[in-house]
Amino acid sequence: QVQLVESGGGLVQAGGSLRLSCAASESLFSILIVGWYRQTPGKQRELVASSTSGIATYYAGSVKGRFTISIDTAKNTVYLQMDNLKPDDTGVYYCYAGQRIQGGSWGQGTQVTVSS
């Protein structure tokens, strides 16, 4: 089971940017699906971005045009570039990697707080 560790969260003003990193313990080359989920108290966990290797990239409507998911296989790392952040982007962001949309590995989460 691949181990995932997120980093890069923190406090930022509205309109600012952050880049989240998800470091994997082993190669991501053969892993079909990687993604980022967001958890906000009082709301269900939301898929904000995902990538299916060689097939498609998905973004939630609320982040389209502002967030970008990318993978550096040489570094075994998944990134989420977040630009023009809004207070509604606040939450705990979790990295996911697996062969299907369920049953894969999760990181511990990293807190993102956007102030107005």
PDB file of C-alpha atoms in Angstrom:
ATOM      1  CA  GLN A   1       0.000   0.000   0.000  1.00  0.00           C
ATOM      2  CA  VAL A   2       1.513   3.292  -1.087  1.00  0.00           C
ATOM      3  CA  GLN A   3       2.007   5.888   1.661  1.00  0.00           C
ATOM      4  CA  LEU A   4       1.024   9.507   0.922  1.00  0.00           C
ATOM      5  CA  VAL A   5       2.116  12.640   2.781  1.00  0.00           C
ATOM      6  CA  GLU A   6       0.651  16.070   1.994  1.00  0.00           C
ATOM      7  CA  SER A   7       2.334  19.394   2.588  1.00  0.00           C
ATOM      8  CA  GLY A   8       2.051  23.005   1.492  1.00  0.00           C
ATOM      9  CA  GLY A   9      -1.100  24.085   3.284  1.00  0.00           C
ATOM     10  CA  GLY A  10      -1.323  27.199   5.400  1.00  0.00           C
ATOM     11  CA  LEU A  11      -2.898  30.615   5.753  1.00  0.00           C
ATOM     12  CA  VAL A  12      -3.369  32.841   2.738  1.00  0.00           C
ATOM     13  CA  GLN A  13      -5.309  35.977   1.854  1.00  0.00           C
ATOM     14  CA  ALA A  14      -8.108  35.834  -0.692  1.00  0.00           C
ATOM     15  CA  GLY A  15      -6.658  36.157  -4.169  1.00  0.00           C
ATOM     16  CA  GLY A  16      -3.420  34.484  -3.178  1.00  0.00           C
ATOM     17  CA  SER A  17      -1.922  31.167  -4.235  1.00  0.00           C
ATOM     18  CA  LEU A  18      -0.726  27.933  -2.667  1.00  0.00           C
ATOM     19  CA  ARG A  19       0.790  24.763  -4.073  1.00  0.00           C
ATOM     20  CA  LEU A  20       0.002  21.520  -2.280  1.00  0.00           C
ATOM     21  CA  SER A  21       2.330  18.538  -2.605  1.00  0.00           C
ATOM     22  CA  CYS A  22       1.559  14.852  -2.095  1.00  0.00           C
ATOM     23  CA  ALA A  23       4.692  12.744  -1.770  1.00  0.00           C
ATOM     24  CA  ALA A  24       4.296   9.022  -2.416  1.00  0.00           C
ATOM     25  CA  SER A  25       6.446   6.301  -0.887  1.00  0.00           C
ATOM     26  CA  GLU A  26       6.808   4.498  -4.191  1.00  0.00           C
ATOM     27  CA  SER A  27       6.362   5.006  -7.906  1.00  0.00           C
ATOM     28  CA  LEU A  28       3.101   6.507  -9.159  1.00  0.00           C
ATOM     29  CA  PHE A  29       3.763   5.321 -12.695  1.00  0.00           C
ATOM     30  CA  SER A  30       1.340   2.392 -12.553  1.00  0.00           C
ATOM     31  CA  ILE A  31      -1.340   4.034 -10.379  1.00  0.00           C
ATOM     32  CA  LEU A  32      -4.417   4.783 -12.466  1.00  0.00           C
ATOM     33  CA  ILE A  33      -6.146   7.525 -10.443  1.00  0.00           C
ATOM     34  CA  VAL A  34      -4.790  10.388  -8.353  1.00  0.00           C
ATOM     35  CA  GLY A  35      -6.869  13.158  -6.866  1.00  0.00           C
ATOM     36  CA  TRP A  36      -7.397  15.850  -4.286  1.00  0.00           C
ATOM     37  CA  TYR A  37     -10.413  15.981  -1.976  1.00  0.00           C
ATOM     38  CA  ARG A  38     -11.517  18.809   0.295  1.00  0.00           C
ATOM     39  CA  GLN A  39     -13.242  18.410   3.666  1.00  0.00           C
ATOM     40  CA  THR A  40     -15.020  21.344   5.310  1.00  0.00           C
ATOM     41  CA  PRO A  41     -16.794  20.996   8.688  1.00  0.00           C
ATOM     42  CA  GLY A  42     -20.507  20.641   8.093  1.00  0.00           C
ATOM     43  CA  LYS A  43     -20.088  19.551   4.481  1.00  0.00           C
ATOM     44  CA  GLN A  44     -19.415  16.238   2.780  1.00  0.00           C
ATOM     45  CA  ARG A  45     -15.990  15.521   1.379  1.00  0.00           C
ATOM     46  CA  GLU A  46     -15.686  16.991  -2.108  1.00  0.00           C
ATOM     47  CA  LEU A  47     -13.545  15.846  -5.005  1.00  0.00           C
ATOM     48  CA  VAL A  48     -11.885  19.005  -6.277  1.00  0.00           C
ATOM     49  CA  ALA A  49      -9.457  17.601  -8.846  1.00  0.00           C
ATOM     50  CA  SER A  50      -8.425  14.220 -10.219  1.00  0.00           C
ATOM     51  CA  SER A  51      -6.369  12.738 -13.003  1.00  0.00           C
ATOM     52  CA  THR A  52      -6.841   9.375 -14.691  1.00  0.00           C
ATOM     53  CA  SER A  53      -3.553   8.475 -16.327  1.00  0.00           C
ATOM     54  CA  GLY A  54      -3.681   9.116 -20.034  1.00  0.00           C
ATOM     55  CA  ILE A  55      -7.479   9.481 -19.995  1.00  0.00           C
ATOM     56  CA  ALA A  56      -8.945  12.588 -18.390  1.00  0.00           C
ATOM     57  CA  THR A  57      -8.608  15.363 -15.820  1.00  0.00           C
ATOM     58  CA  TYR A  58     -11.550  16.464 -13.684  1.00  0.00           C
ATOM     59  CA  TYR A  59     -12.129  19.690 -11.763  1.00  0.00           C
ATOM     60  CA  ALA A  60     -15.057  20.624  -9.595  1.00  0.00           C
ATOM     61  CA  GLY A  61     -17.014  23.521 -11.038  1.00  0.00           C
ATOM     62  CA  SER A  62     -16.103  25.756  -8.115  1.00  0.00           C
ATOM     63  CA  VAL A  63     -12.363  25.485  -8.853  1.00  0.00           C
ATOM     64  CA  LYS A  64     -12.257  25.325 -12.654  1.00  0.00           C
ATOM     65  CA  GLY A  65      -9.834  27.846 -14.058  1.00  0.00           C
ATOM     66  CA  ARG A  66      -8.166  28.344 -10.671  1.00  0.00           C
ATOM     67  CA  PHE A  67      -6.753  24.931  -9.646  1.00  0.00           C
ATOM     68  CA  THR A  68      -4.401  22.650 -11.575  1.00  0.00           C
ATOM     69  CA  ILE A  69      -3.482  19.059 -10.740  1.00  0.00           C
ATOM     70  CA  SER A  70      -0.175  17.691 -11.984  1.00  0.00           C
ATOM     71  CA  ILE A  71       2.064  14.681 -11.436  1.00  0.00           C
ATOM     72  CA  ASP A  72       5.838  14.458 -11.390  1.00  0.00           C
ATOM     73  CA  THR A  73       6.543  10.743 -11.733  1.00  0.00           C
ATOM     74  CA  ALA A  74      10.291  11.253 -11.346  1.00  0.00           C
ATOM     75  CA  LYS A  75       9.690  12.700  -7.869  1.00  0.00           C
ATOM     76  CA  ASN A  76       6.729  10.437  -6.989  1.00  0.00           C
ATOM     77  CA  THR A  77       4.742  13.574  -6.199  1.00  0.00           C
ATOM     78  CA  VAL A  78       1.270  14.901  -7.017  1.00  0.00           C
ATOM     79  CA  TYR A  79       0.698  18.651  -6.930  1.00  0.00           C
ATOM     80  CA  LEU A  80      -2.325  20.898  -6.645  1.00  0.00           C
ATOM     81  CA  GLN A  81      -1.636  24.452  -7.746  1.00  0.00           C
ATOM     82  CA  MET A  82      -4.304  26.747  -6.302  1.00  0.00           C
ATOM     83  CA  ASP A  83      -4.573  30.285  -7.649  1.00  0.00           C
ATOM     84  CA  ASN A  84      -6.987  33.130  -6.930  1.00  0.00           C
ATOM     85  CA  LEU A  85      -8.030  31.478  -3.681  1.00  0.00           C
ATOM     86  CA  LYS A  86     -11.376  32.323  -2.113  1.00  0.00           C
ATOM     87  CA  PRO A  87     -12.582  31.923   1.490  1.00  0.00           C
ATOM     88  CA  ASP A  88     -14.845  29.079   0.324  1.00  0.00           C
ATOM     89  CA  ASP A  89     -11.704  27.120  -0.588  1.00  0.00           C
ATOM     90  CA  THR A  90     -10.931  26.738   3.123  1.00  0.00           C
ATOM     91  CA  GLY A  91     -10.750  23.131   4.295  1.00  0.00           C
ATOM     92  CA  VAL A  92      -8.567  20.113   4.831  1.00  0.00           C
ATOM     93  CA  TYR A  93      -7.163  18.804   1.560  1.00  0.00           C
ATOM     94  CA  TYR A  94      -6.482  15.082   1.179  1.00  0.00           C
ATOM     95  CA  CYS A  95      -4.488  13.343  -1.519  1.00  0.00           C
ATOM     96  CA  TYR A  96      -5.774  10.050  -2.938  1.00  0.00           C
ATOM     97  CA  ALA A  97      -4.114   7.449  -5.138  1.00  0.00           C
ATOM     98  CA  GLY A  98      -5.470   4.130  -6.292  1.00  0.00           C
ATOM     99  CA  GLN A  99      -6.485   1.827  -9.083  1.00  0.00           C
ATOM    100  CA  ARG A 100     -10.178   2.654  -8.584  1.00  0.00           C
ATOM    101  CA  ILE A 101     -12.166   5.557  -7.141  1.00  0.00           C
ATOM    102  CA  GLN A 102     -12.414   3.710  -3.820  1.00  0.00           C
ATOM    103  CA  GLY A 103     -10.073   1.421  -1.909  1.00  0.00           C
ATOM    104  CA  GLY A 104      -6.851   3.306  -2.545  1.00  0.00           C
ATOM    105  CA  SER A 105      -4.482   5.222  -0.286  1.00  0.00           C
ATOM    106  CA  TRP A 106      -5.091   8.518   1.518  1.00  0.00           C
ATOM    107  CA  GLY A 107      -2.745  11.105   2.910  1.00  0.00           C
ATOM    108  CA  GLN A 108      -3.133  12.619   6.376  1.00  0.00           C
ATOM    109  CA  GLY A 109      -4.497  15.917   5.077  1.00  0.00           C
ATOM    110  CA  THR A 110      -3.190  19.466   5.039  1.00  0.00           C
ATOM    111  CA  GLN A 111      -5.134  22.505   6.242  1.00  0.00           C
ATOM    112  CA  VAL A 112      -5.801  25.391   3.879  1.00  0.00           C
ATOM    113  CA  THR A 113      -7.309  28.562   5.330  1.00  0.00           C
ATOM    114  CA  VAL A 114      -8.223  31.506   3.113  1.00  0.00           C
ATOM    115  CA  SER A 115      -9.106  34.783   4.792  1.00  0.00           C
ATOM    116  CA  SER A 116     -10.931  37.748   3.307  1.00  0.00           C
TER     117      SER A 116
END
